[in-house]
mmCIF file of C-alpha atoms in Angstrom:
data_model
loop_
_atom_site.group_PDB
_atom_site.id
_atom_site.type_symbol
_atom_site.label_atom_id
_atom_site.label_comp_id
_atom_site.label_asym_id
_atom_site.label_seq_id
_atom_site.Cartn_x
_atom_site.Cartn_y
_atom_site.Cartn_z
ATOM 1 C CA UNK A 1 0.193 -0.477 0.532
ATOM 2 C CA UNK A 2 1.241 2.879 -0.825
ATOM 3 C CA UNK A 3 1.965 5.755 1.410
ATOM 4 C CA UNK A 4 1.998 9.959 1.439
ATOM 5 C CA UNK A 5 4.871 11.528 1.866
ATOM 6 C CA UNK A 6 5.830 15.592 2.292
ATOM 7 C CA UNK A 7 9.387 15.385 1.641
ATOM 8 C CA UNK A 8 11.770 18.804 1.273
ATOM 9 C CA UNK A 9 14.953 18.597 -1.107
ATOM 10 C CA UNK A 10 18.017 18.528 0.322
ATOM 11 C CA UNK A 11 19.364 20.206 -2.952
ATOM 12 C CA UNK A 12 17.336 23.109 -3.875
ATOM 13 C CA UNK A 13 14.983 23.120 -0.997
ATOM 14 C CA UNK A 14 11.385 22.807 -2.593
ATOM 15 C CA UNK A 15 8.647 21.077 -0.674
ATOM 16 C CA UNK A 16 7.579 17.816 -2.488
ATOM 17 C CA UNK A 17 4.280 15.173 -1.840
ATOM 18 C CA UNK A 18 5.000 11.765 -3.339
ATOM 19 C CA UNK A 19 3.653 8.509 -2.319
ATOM 20 C CA UNK A 20 5.862 6.312 -0.941
ATOM 21 C CA UNK A 21 6.161 2.306 -2.996
ATOM 22 C CA UNK A 22 7.950 -0.382 -2.438
ATOM 23 C CA UNK A 23 7.460 -0.734 -6.803
ATOM 24 C CA UNK A 24 8.289 2.539 -7.458
ATOM 25 C CA UNK A 25 11.592 3.699 -8.911
ATOM 26 C CA UNK A 26 13.518 6.716 -6.577
ATOM 27 C CA UNK A 27 11.262 9.528 -5.332
ATOM 28 C CA UNK A 28 13.143 12.738 -6.870
ATOM 29 C CA UNK A 29 11.804 16.692 -6.559
ATOM 30 C CA UNK A 30 10.164 17.787 -9.504
ATOM 31 C CA UNK A 31 12.065 21.434 -9.509
ATOM 32 C CA UNK A 32 15.676 19.784 -9.741
ATOM 33 C CA UNK A 33 14.550 15.607 -10.116
ATOM 34 C CA UNK A 34 17.781 15.250 -7.684
ATOM 35 C CA UNK A 35 16.848 12.566 -5.307
ATOM 36 C CA UNK A 36 14.632 12.917 -2.293
ATOM 37 C CA UNK A 37 15.994 10.423 -0.301
ATOM 38 C CA UNK A 38 19.672 12.380 0.438
ATOM 39 C CA UNK A 39 20.216 12.695 3.885
ATOM 40 C CA UNK A 40 21.854 15.833 4.004
ATOM 41 C CA UNK A 41 23.638 18.895 1.320
ATOM 42 C CA UNK A 42 25.689 21.086 2.879
ATOM 43 C CA UNK A 43 25.938 24.520 1.536
ATOM 44 C CA UNK A 44 29.641 26.099 2.144
ATOM 45 C CA UNK A 45 29.252 30.255 3.128
ATOM 46 C CA UNK A 46 32.620 30.397 1.726
ATOM 47 C CA UNK A 47 34.642 28.137 -0.614
ATOM 48 C CA UNK A 48 38.882 29.471 -0.563
ATOM 49 C CA UNK A 49 39.802 27.683 -4.045
ATOM 50 C CA UNK A 50 43.379 27.236 -2.564
ATOM 51 C CA UNK A 51 42.086 24.922 -0.275
ATOM 52 C CA UNK A 52 41.301 21.815 -2.279
ATOM 53 C CA UNK A 53 43.166 22.714 -6.258
ATOM 54 C CA UNK A 54 45.530 20.219 -7.171
ATOM 55 C CA UNK A 55 48.772 20.999 -6.789
ATOM 56 C CA UNK A 56 49.491 20.071 -9.808
ATOM 57 C CA UNK A 57 47.238 22.533 -11.540
ATOM 58 C CA UNK A 58 48.425 24.929 -8.982
ATOM 59 C CA UNK A 59 52.880 24.234 -10.180
ATOM 60 C CA UNK A 60 51.539 24.602 -13.926
ATOM 61 C CA UNK A 61 50.114 27.519 -13.160
ATOM 62 C CA UNK A 62 52.960 29.339 -11.865
ATOM 63 C CA UNK A 63 54.700 28.282 -14.496
ATOM 64 C CA UNK A 64 52.762 29.420 -17.121
ATOM 65 C CA UNK A 65 52.234 33.155 -15.269
ATOM 66 C CA UNK A 66 56.173 33.219 -15.107
ATOM 67 C CA UNK A 67 56.502 33.748 -18.970
ATOM 68 C CA UNK A 68 56.926 37.479 -19.664
ATOM 69 C CA UNK A 69 53.805 39.374 -21.127
ATOM 70 C CA UNK A 70 52.034 36.109 -21.221
ATOM 71 C CA UNK A 71 48.155 37.171 -20.239
ATOM 72 C CA UNK A 72 48.348 40.015 -22.678
ATOM 73 C CA UNK A 73 49.552 37.865 -25.772
ATOM 74 C CA UNK A 74 46.705 35.405 -24.222
ATOM 75 C CA UNK A 75 44.045 37.977 -23.734
ATOM 76 C CA UNK A 76 44.784 38.987 -28.066
ATOM 77 C CA UNK A 77 44.248 35.486 -29.246
ATOM 78 C CA UNK A 78 40.991 35.073 -27.389
ATOM 79 C CA UNK A 79 40.126 38.182 -28.580
ATOM 80 C CA UNK A 80 40.260 37.183 -31.777
ATOM 81 C CA UNK A 81 39.156 33.940 -31.606
ATOM 82 C CA UNK A 82 37.219 32.309 -29.207
ATOM 83 C CA UNK A 83 35.923 34.813 -27.132
ATOM 84 C CA UNK A 84 33.577 35.881 -29.800
ATOM 85 C CA UNK A 85 33.153 32.665 -32.104
ATOM 86 C CA UNK A 86 31.948 30.849 -29.089
ATOM 87 C CA UNK A 87 29.311 33.226 -27.608
ATOM 88 C CA UNK A 88 27.904 34.403 -32.032
ATOM 89 C CA UNK A 89 28.176 30.207 -32.237
ATOM 90 C CA UNK A 90 25.733 29.017 -29.189
ATOM 91 C CA UNK A 91 23.660 31.512 -28.916
ATOM 92 C CA UNK A 92 22.565 31.611 -32.867
ATOM 93 C CA UNK A 93 22.685 27.376 -32.679
ATOM 94 C CA UNK A 94 22.158 26.421 -29.345
ATOM 95 C CA UNK A 95 19.228 26.551 -26.262
ATOM 96 C CA UNK A 96 19.473 28.602 -23.634
ATOM 97 C CA UNK A 97 18.625 26.512 -20.303
ATOM 98 C CA UNK A 98 16.090 28.903 -18.134
ATOM 99 C CA UNK A 99 12.997 28.293 -16.083
ATOM 100 C CA UNK A 100 10.986 28.008 -19.161
ATOM 101 C CA UNK A 101 13.933 25.286 -21.477
ATOM 102 C CA UNK A 102 15.311 22.794 -19.683
ATOM 103 C CA UNK A 103 13.988 24.060 -15.876
ATOM 104 C CA UNK A 104 15.821 21.114 -14.182
ATOM 105 C CA UNK A 105 19.365 22.393 -15.716
ATOM 106 C CA UNK A 106 18.692 25.669 -14.908
ATOM 107 C CA UNK A 107 17.609 24.450 -11.311
ATOM 108 C CA UNK A 108 20.620 21.393 -10.906
ATOM 109 C CA UNK A 109 23.215 24.898 -11.592
ATOM 110 C CA UNK A 110 21.921 27.097 -8.990
ATOM 111 C CA UNK A 111 22.281 24.351 -6.975
ATOM 112 C CA UNK A 112 25.777 24.353 -7.945
ATOM 113 C CA UNK A 113 26.100 28.011 -7.333
ATOM 114 C CA UNK A 114 24.304 28.173 -4.008
ATOM 115 C CA UNK A 115 26.630 25.104 -2.549
ATOM 116 C CA UNK A 116 29.820 26.739 -4.050
ATOM 117 C CA UNK A 117 28.146 30.439 -3.014
ATOM 118 C CA UNK A 118 28.897 31.590 -6.824
ATOM 119 C CA UNK A 119 27.393 33.887 -9.277
ATOM 120 C CA UNK A 120 24.959 31.879 -11.442
ATOM 121 C CA UNK A 121 26.494 32.304 -15.320
ATOM 122 C CA UNK A 122 24.505 31.695 -18.051
ATOM 123 C CA UNK A 123 23.925 28.060 -19.682
ATOM 124 C CA UNK A 124 23.387 26.289 -22.880
ATOM 125 C CA UNK A 125 22.968 23.191 -24.319
ATOM 126 C CA UNK A 126 23.422 22.167 -27.882
ATOM 127 C CA UNK A 127 23.677 19.241 -30.318
ATOM 128 C CA UNK A 128 27.055 19.415 -31.662
ATOM 129 C CA UNK A 129 30.071 21.033 -32.155
ATOM 130 C CA UNK A 130 30.758 22.186 -35.595
ATOM 131 C CA UNK A 131 29.471 18.798 -37.187
ATOM 132 C CA UNK A 132 29.852 16.214 -34.719
ATOM 133 C CA UNK A 133 27.766 13.991 -31.946
ATOM 134 C CA UNK A 134 29.633 15.224 -28.760
ATOM 135 C CA UNK A 135 29.149 13.774 -25.108
ATOM 136 C CA UNK A 136 31.268 16.834 -23.052
ATOM 137 C CA UNK A 137 31.273 20.069 -21.775
ATOM 138 C CA UNK A 138 32.547 23.158 -21.313
ATOM 139 C CA UNK A 139 33.210 26.803 -19.948
ATOM 140 C CA UNK A 140 34.253 29.872 -21.842
ATOM 141 C CA UNK A 141 34.164 33.517 -21.592
ATOM 142 C CA UNK A 142 37.051 35.756 -19.608
ATOM 143 C CA UNK A 143 34.130 38.639 -19.189
ATOM 144 C CA UNK A 144 30.970 36.944 -18.848
ATOM 145 C CA UNK A 145 31.486 33.558 -18.754
ATOM 146 C CA UNK A 146 29.244 30.587 -19.858
ATOM 147 C CA UNK A 147 28.832 27.243 -19.775
ATOM 148 C CA UNK A 148 27.687 24.716 -22.779
ATOM 149 C CA UNK A 149 26.298 20.967 -21.841
ATOM 150 C CA UNK A 150 26.316 18.859 -25.326
ATOM 151 C CA UNK A 151 23.132 17.103 -25.707
ATOM 152 C CA UNK A 152 24.694 13.328 -25.402
ATOM 153 C CA UNK A 153 25.503 14.639 -22.032
ATOM 154 C CA UNK A 154 22.232 15.119 -20.809
ATOM 155 C CA UNK A 155 20.930 11.868 -22.426
ATOM 156 C CA UNK A 156 23.153 9.487 -21.578
ATOM 157 C CA UNK A 157 24.057 11.133 -17.529
ATOM 158 C CA UNK A 158 21.897 10.348 -14.028
ATOM 159 C CA UNK A 159 20.079 13.986 -13.318
ATOM 160 C CA UNK A 160 22.653 13.247 -10.500
ATOM 161 C CA UNK A 161 25.698 13.105 -13.068
ATOM 162 C CA UNK A 162 24.370 16.137 -14.680
ATOM 163 C CA UNK A 163 24.933 17.783 -11.213
ATOM 164 C CA UNK A 164 28.542 16.899 -11.296
ATOM 165 C CA UNK A 165 29.584 17.848 -14.791
ATOM 166 C CA UNK A 166 27.709 21.097 -13.938
ATOM 167 C CA UNK A 167 30.224 21.467 -10.727
ATOM 168 C CA UNK A 168 33.302 20.744 -12.469
ATOM 169 C CA UNK A 169 32.395 23.291 -15.391
ATOM 170 C CA UNK A 170 31.841 26.080 -12.409
ATOM 171 C CA UNK A 171 35.146 24.199 -10.937
ATOM 172 C CA UNK A 172 37.099 26.571 -14.007
ATOM 173 C CA UNK A 173 35.185 29.940 -12.378
ATOM 174 C CA UNK A 174 35.636 29.406 -9.234
ATOM 175 C CA UNK A 175 39.805 28.600 -10.185
ATOM 176 C CA UNK A 176 40.155 30.965 -11.984
ATOM 177 C CA UNK A 177 41.038 29.411 -14.644
ATOM 178 C CA UNK A 178 38.897 31.124 -17.716
ATOM 179 C CA UNK A 179 41.865 33.493 -19.188
ATOM 180 C CA UNK A 180 44.314 30.198 -19.996
ATOM 181 C CA UNK A 181 41.187 27.912 -20.723
ATOM 182 C CA UNK A 182 40.174 29.737 -23.192
ATOM 183 C CA UNK A 183 43.230 30.321 -24.670
ATOM 184 C CA UNK A 184 44.025 26.367 -24.491
ATOM 185 C CA UNK A 185 40.622 25.506 -25.696
ATOM 186 C CA UNK A 186 41.567 27.516 -28.958
ATOM 187 C CA UNK A 187 44.943 26.627 -29.223
ATOM 188 C CA UNK A 188 43.711 23.275 -29.589
ATOM 189 C CA UNK A 189 41.037 24.079 -32.107
ATOM 190 C CA UNK A 190 42.867 25.982 -34.060
ATOM 191 C CA UNK A 191 45.355 23.658 -34.789
ATOM 192 C CA UNK A 192 43.143 20.165 -35.599
ATOM 193 C CA UNK A 193 41.136 22.227 -37.541
ATOM 194 C CA UNK A 194 41.308 24.391 -41.092
ATOM 195 C CA UNK A 195 40.800 27.587 -39.482
ATOM 196 C CA UNK A 196 44.360 26.845 -38.566
ATOM 197 C CA UNK A 197 45.181 28.142 -41.850
ATOM 198 C CA UNK A 198 43.416 31.370 -42.143
ATOM 199 C CA UNK A 199 44.402 35.345 -40.454
ATOM 200 C CA UNK A 200 43.055 34.019 -37.023
ATOM 201 C CA UNK A 201 45.556 30.442 -37.380
ATOM 202 C CA UNK A 202 48.168 32.856 -37.979
ATOM 203 C CA UNK A 203 47.997 34.048 -34.485
ATOM 204 C CA UNK A 204 49.108 31.212 -33.789
ATOM 205 C CA UNK A 205 52.355 32.287 -35.217
ATOM 206 C CA UNK A 206 52.948 34.793 -32.514
ATOM 207 C CA UNK A 207 53.095 32.976 -29.483
ATOM 208 C CA UNK A 208 55.984 31.228 -28.786
ATOM 209 C CA UNK A 209 56.269 27.127 -28.301
ATOM 210 C CA UNK A 210 56.966 27.682 -24.539
ATOM 211 C CA UNK A 211 53.906 29.198 -24.620
ATOM 212 C CA UNK A 212 51.820 26.423 -26.548
ATOM 213 C CA UNK A 213 53.490 23.957 -24.659
ATOM 214 C CA UNK A 214 52.854 25.533 -20.604
ATOM 215 C CA UNK A 215 49.429 26.165 -21.677
ATOM 216 C CA UNK A 216 47.882 22.694 -23.580
ATOM 217 C CA UNK A 217 50.333 21.144 -20.093
ATOM 218 C CA UNK A 218 48.216 23.258 -18.144
ATOM 219 C CA UNK A 219 45.078 22.643 -18.843
ATOM 220 C CA UNK A 220 45.258 18.978 -18.042
ATOM 221 C CA UNK A 221 45.878 19.360 -14.967
ATOM 222 C CA UNK A 222 43.234 22.159 -14.764
ATOM 223 C CA UNK A 223 40.449 19.733 -14.599
ATOM 224 C CA UNK A 224 41.765 17.430 -11.743
ATOM 225 C CA UNK A 225 41.035 21.204 -9.384
ATOM 226 C CA UNK A 226 37.397 21.085 -11.447
ATOM 227 C CA UNK A 227 36.166 16.864 -10.228
ATOM 228 C CA UNK A 228 37.564 18.252 -6.582
ATOM 229 C CA UNK A 229 34.874 20.889 -7.034
ATOM 230 C CA UNK A 230 32.459 18.570 -8.722
ATOM 231 C CA UNK A 231 33.130 16.399 -5.004
ATOM 232 C CA UNK A 232 32.374 19.229 -3.055
ATOM 233 C CA UNK A 233 29.492 19.846 -4.379
ATOM 234 C CA UNK A 234 27.891 16.688 -5.374
ATOM 235 C CA UNK A 235 29.589 15.141 -1.822
ATOM 236 C CA UNK A 236 29.457 11.855 -3.032
ATOM 237 C CA UNK A 237 32.906 10.639 -4.620
ATOM 238 C CA UNK A 238 31.297 7.439 -6.662
ATOM 239 C CA UNK A 239 28.427 9.629 -8.522
ATOM 240 C CA UNK A 240 31.736 11.994 -10.283
ATOM 241 C CA UNK A 241 33.640 8.461 -11.109
ATOM 242 C CA UNK A 242 30.199 7.816 -12.808
ATOM 243 C CA UNK A 243 29.720 10.288 -15.185
ATOM 244 C CA UNK A 244 33.352 10.148 -16.005
ATOM 245 C CA UNK A 245 33.236 6.490 -16.701
ATOM 246 C CA UNK A 246 30.052 6.942 -18.386
ATOM 247 C CA UNK A 247 31.893 9.889 -20.464
ATOM 248 C CA UNK A 248 35.069 7.574 -21.227
ATOM 249 C CA UNK A 249 32.918 4.593 -22.853
ATOM 250 C CA UNK A 250 30.181 3.514 -20.479
ATOM 251 C CA UNK A 251 27.006 2.505 -21.717
ATOM 252 C CA UNK A 252 23.674 2.937 -20.617
ATOM 253 C CA UNK A 253 22.993 -0.218 -19.486
ATOM 254 C CA UNK A 254 23.425 -2.675 -16.094
ATOM 255 C CA UNK A 255 27.345 -3.897 -18.017
ATOM 256 C CA UNK A 256 28.753 -1.135 -15.890
ATOM 257 C CA UNK A 257 30.874 -1.941 -12.902
ATOM 258 C CA UNK A 258 32.508 0.843 -11.010
ATOM 259 C CA UNK A 259 34.702 -1.816 -8.548
ATOM 260 C CA UNK A 260 36.681 -2.862 -12.025
ATOM 261 C CA UNK A 261 37.240 0.467 -13.387
ATOM 262 C CA UNK A 262 38.532 1.425 -10.195
ATOM 263 C CA UNK A 263 40.656 -1.306 -9.871
ATOM 264 C CA UNK A 264 41.461 -0.568 -13.991
ATOM 265 C CA UNK A 265 42.355 3.087 -12.224
ATOM 266 C CA UNK A 266 44.858 1.676 -10.257
ATOM 267 C CA UNK A 267 46.349 -0.531 -12.164
ATOM 268 C CA UNK A 268 46.753 2.290 -15.154
ATOM 269 C CA UNK A 269 48.397 4.871 -11.953
ATOM 270 C CA UNK A 270 50.677 1.969 -10.798
ATOM 271 C CA UNK A 271 52.193 0.954 -14.512
ATOM 272 C CA UNK A 272 52.341 4.783 -14.795
ATOM 273 C CA UNK A 273 54.384 5.286 -11.602
ATOM 274 C CA UNK A 274 56.723 2.415 -12.260
ATOM 275 C CA UNK A 275 57.288 2.120 -16.091
ATOM 276 C CA UNK A 276 58.544 5.051 -18.441
ATOM 277 C CA UNK A 277 57.757 4.152 -21.580
ATOM 278 C CA UNK A 278 54.098 3.960 -20.044
ATOM 279 C CA UNK A 279 54.412 7.331 -19.138
ATOM 280 C CA UNK A 280 55.890 8.519 -22.128
ATOM 281 C CA UNK A 281 53.135 7.271 -24.597
ATOM 282 C CA UNK A 282 50.272 8.379 -21.780
ATOM 283 C CA UNK A 283 51.996 11.547 -21.505
ATOM 284 C CA UNK A 284 52.242 11.968 -25.822
ATOM 285 C CA UNK A 285 48.508 10.535 -26.261
ATOM 286 C CA UNK A 286 47.153 12.660 -23.559
ATOM 287 C CA UNK A 287 48.874 15.746 -25.692
ATOM 288 C CA UNK A 288 46.906 15.287 -28.348
ATOM 289 C CA UNK A 289 43.428 15.809 -26.139
ATOM 290 C CA UNK A 290 41.796 18.546 -24.597
ATOM 291 C CA UNK A 291 41.419 17.111 -21.398
ATOM 292 C CA UNK A 292 43.167 14.362 -18.829
ATOM 293 C CA UNK A 293 42.344 10.675 -19.760
ATOM 294 C CA UNK A 294 39.090 9.529 -17.521
ATOM 295 C CA UNK A 295 41.114 6.562 -16.236
ATOM 296 C CA UNK A 296 43.729 8.975 -15.070
ATOM 297 C CA UNK A 297 41.573 11.738 -13.493
ATOM 298 C CA UNK A 298 39.691 8.448 -11.470
ATOM 299 C CA UNK A 299 43.332 8.012 -10.099
ATOM 300 C CA UNK A 300 43.087 11.412 -9.253
ATOM 301 C CA UNK A 301 40.043 11.319 -7.079
ATOM 302 C CA UNK A 302 41.035 8.577 -4.857
ATOM 303 C CA UNK A 303 44.039 9.295 -3.807
ATOM 304 C CA UNK A 304 42.369 12.776 -3.178
ATOM 305 C CA UNK A 305 39.870 11.158 -0.889
ATOM 306 C CA UNK A 306 41.987 7.931 0.544
ATOM 307 C CA UNK A 307 45.105 10.170 1.693
ATOM 308 C CA UNK A 308 45.343 10.048 5.112
ATOM 309 C CA UNK A 309 48.409 12.309 5.372
ATOM 310 C CA UNK A 310 46.240 15.547 4.278
ATOM 311 C CA UNK A 311 43.556 17.338 6.447
ATOM 312 C CA UNK A 312 40.987 15.362 4.797
ATOM 313 C CA UNK A 313 38.497 15.456 1.823
ATOM 314 C CA UNK A 314 36.693 19.238 3.123
ATOM 315 C CA UNK A 315 33.028 18.055 2.207
ATOM 316 C CA UNK A 316 33.240 15.206 4.720
ATOM 317 C CA UNK A 317 35.275 16.479 7.179
ATOM 318 C CA UNK A 318 34.941 20.401 7.668
ATOM 319 C CA UNK A 319 33.187 21.315 10.759
ATOM 320 C CA UNK A 320 31.724 24.865 9.964
ATOM 321 C CA UNK A 321 30.989 26.031 6.332
ATOM 322 C CA UNK A 322 34.448 27.202 4.923
ATOM 323 C CA UNK A 323 36.762 25.457 3.899
ATOM 324 C CA UNK A 324 39.921 27.239 3.998
ATOM 325 C CA UNK A 325 43.377 26.963 2.774
#
């Protein structure tokens, strides 16, 4: 027999009336679609990015910033290329998320921003990137940042996993990655496309080789910090790791096994640390991609949440509503 319940969503605080039935699927909030069974969801009053930024991200960003005139060079690059191109492209060829369109995504983004104490940026859903189906997301815009989710990702991930992706993208804003991230994305795109042979691509010749190398090397490490942002918002590492597995090739059925993938991640990490050839080929292959390999990202999540020498995983161990360095 069904029982009527009134439950306040731990994420968006909406009061939901629902019927509990043993044969019914998990109860979800009618506004944000996130699970009502979650015991609590912590909202941080203040989060200092220095408290959780990945050390490889910090080191690589410091090395990049140490190059004379790098900020001026990169601002010119993205001012002529990606800043205008992306904003025009997604305003004209995608769906802007709001209360009337993809309302549940709009509410999820609000949950992320409320959790981190941040201003909500614009959010778009797009079917493709320059003709190819994408299962990904990205954030760009140095003046007015905005986030893009590709439709393949929205269809592939669960609601709680989409929350993790949105939190990851907000991490780029929170960690002040956007100038360098936009420049790195532009560099990778121009080098891989016919635009590399246009006047816009000629701008690449004004960027020195050390800047190019530093940008690409840093870009991968920045993703590790944003995975930590996702954990601060979702507060469940299995959700973040499941999202990464689906993006890397997991199909939407019961063949996906998190424990088996974690064993794969630990094996990868062990081979990378112990074998010179494994390390060399990993670095060469990764340099061709805009993101680090999911198995490495999961390995870094495991290290962060299992390392007892740290002060503790902030989403679990913090005693108040702030996360400080």
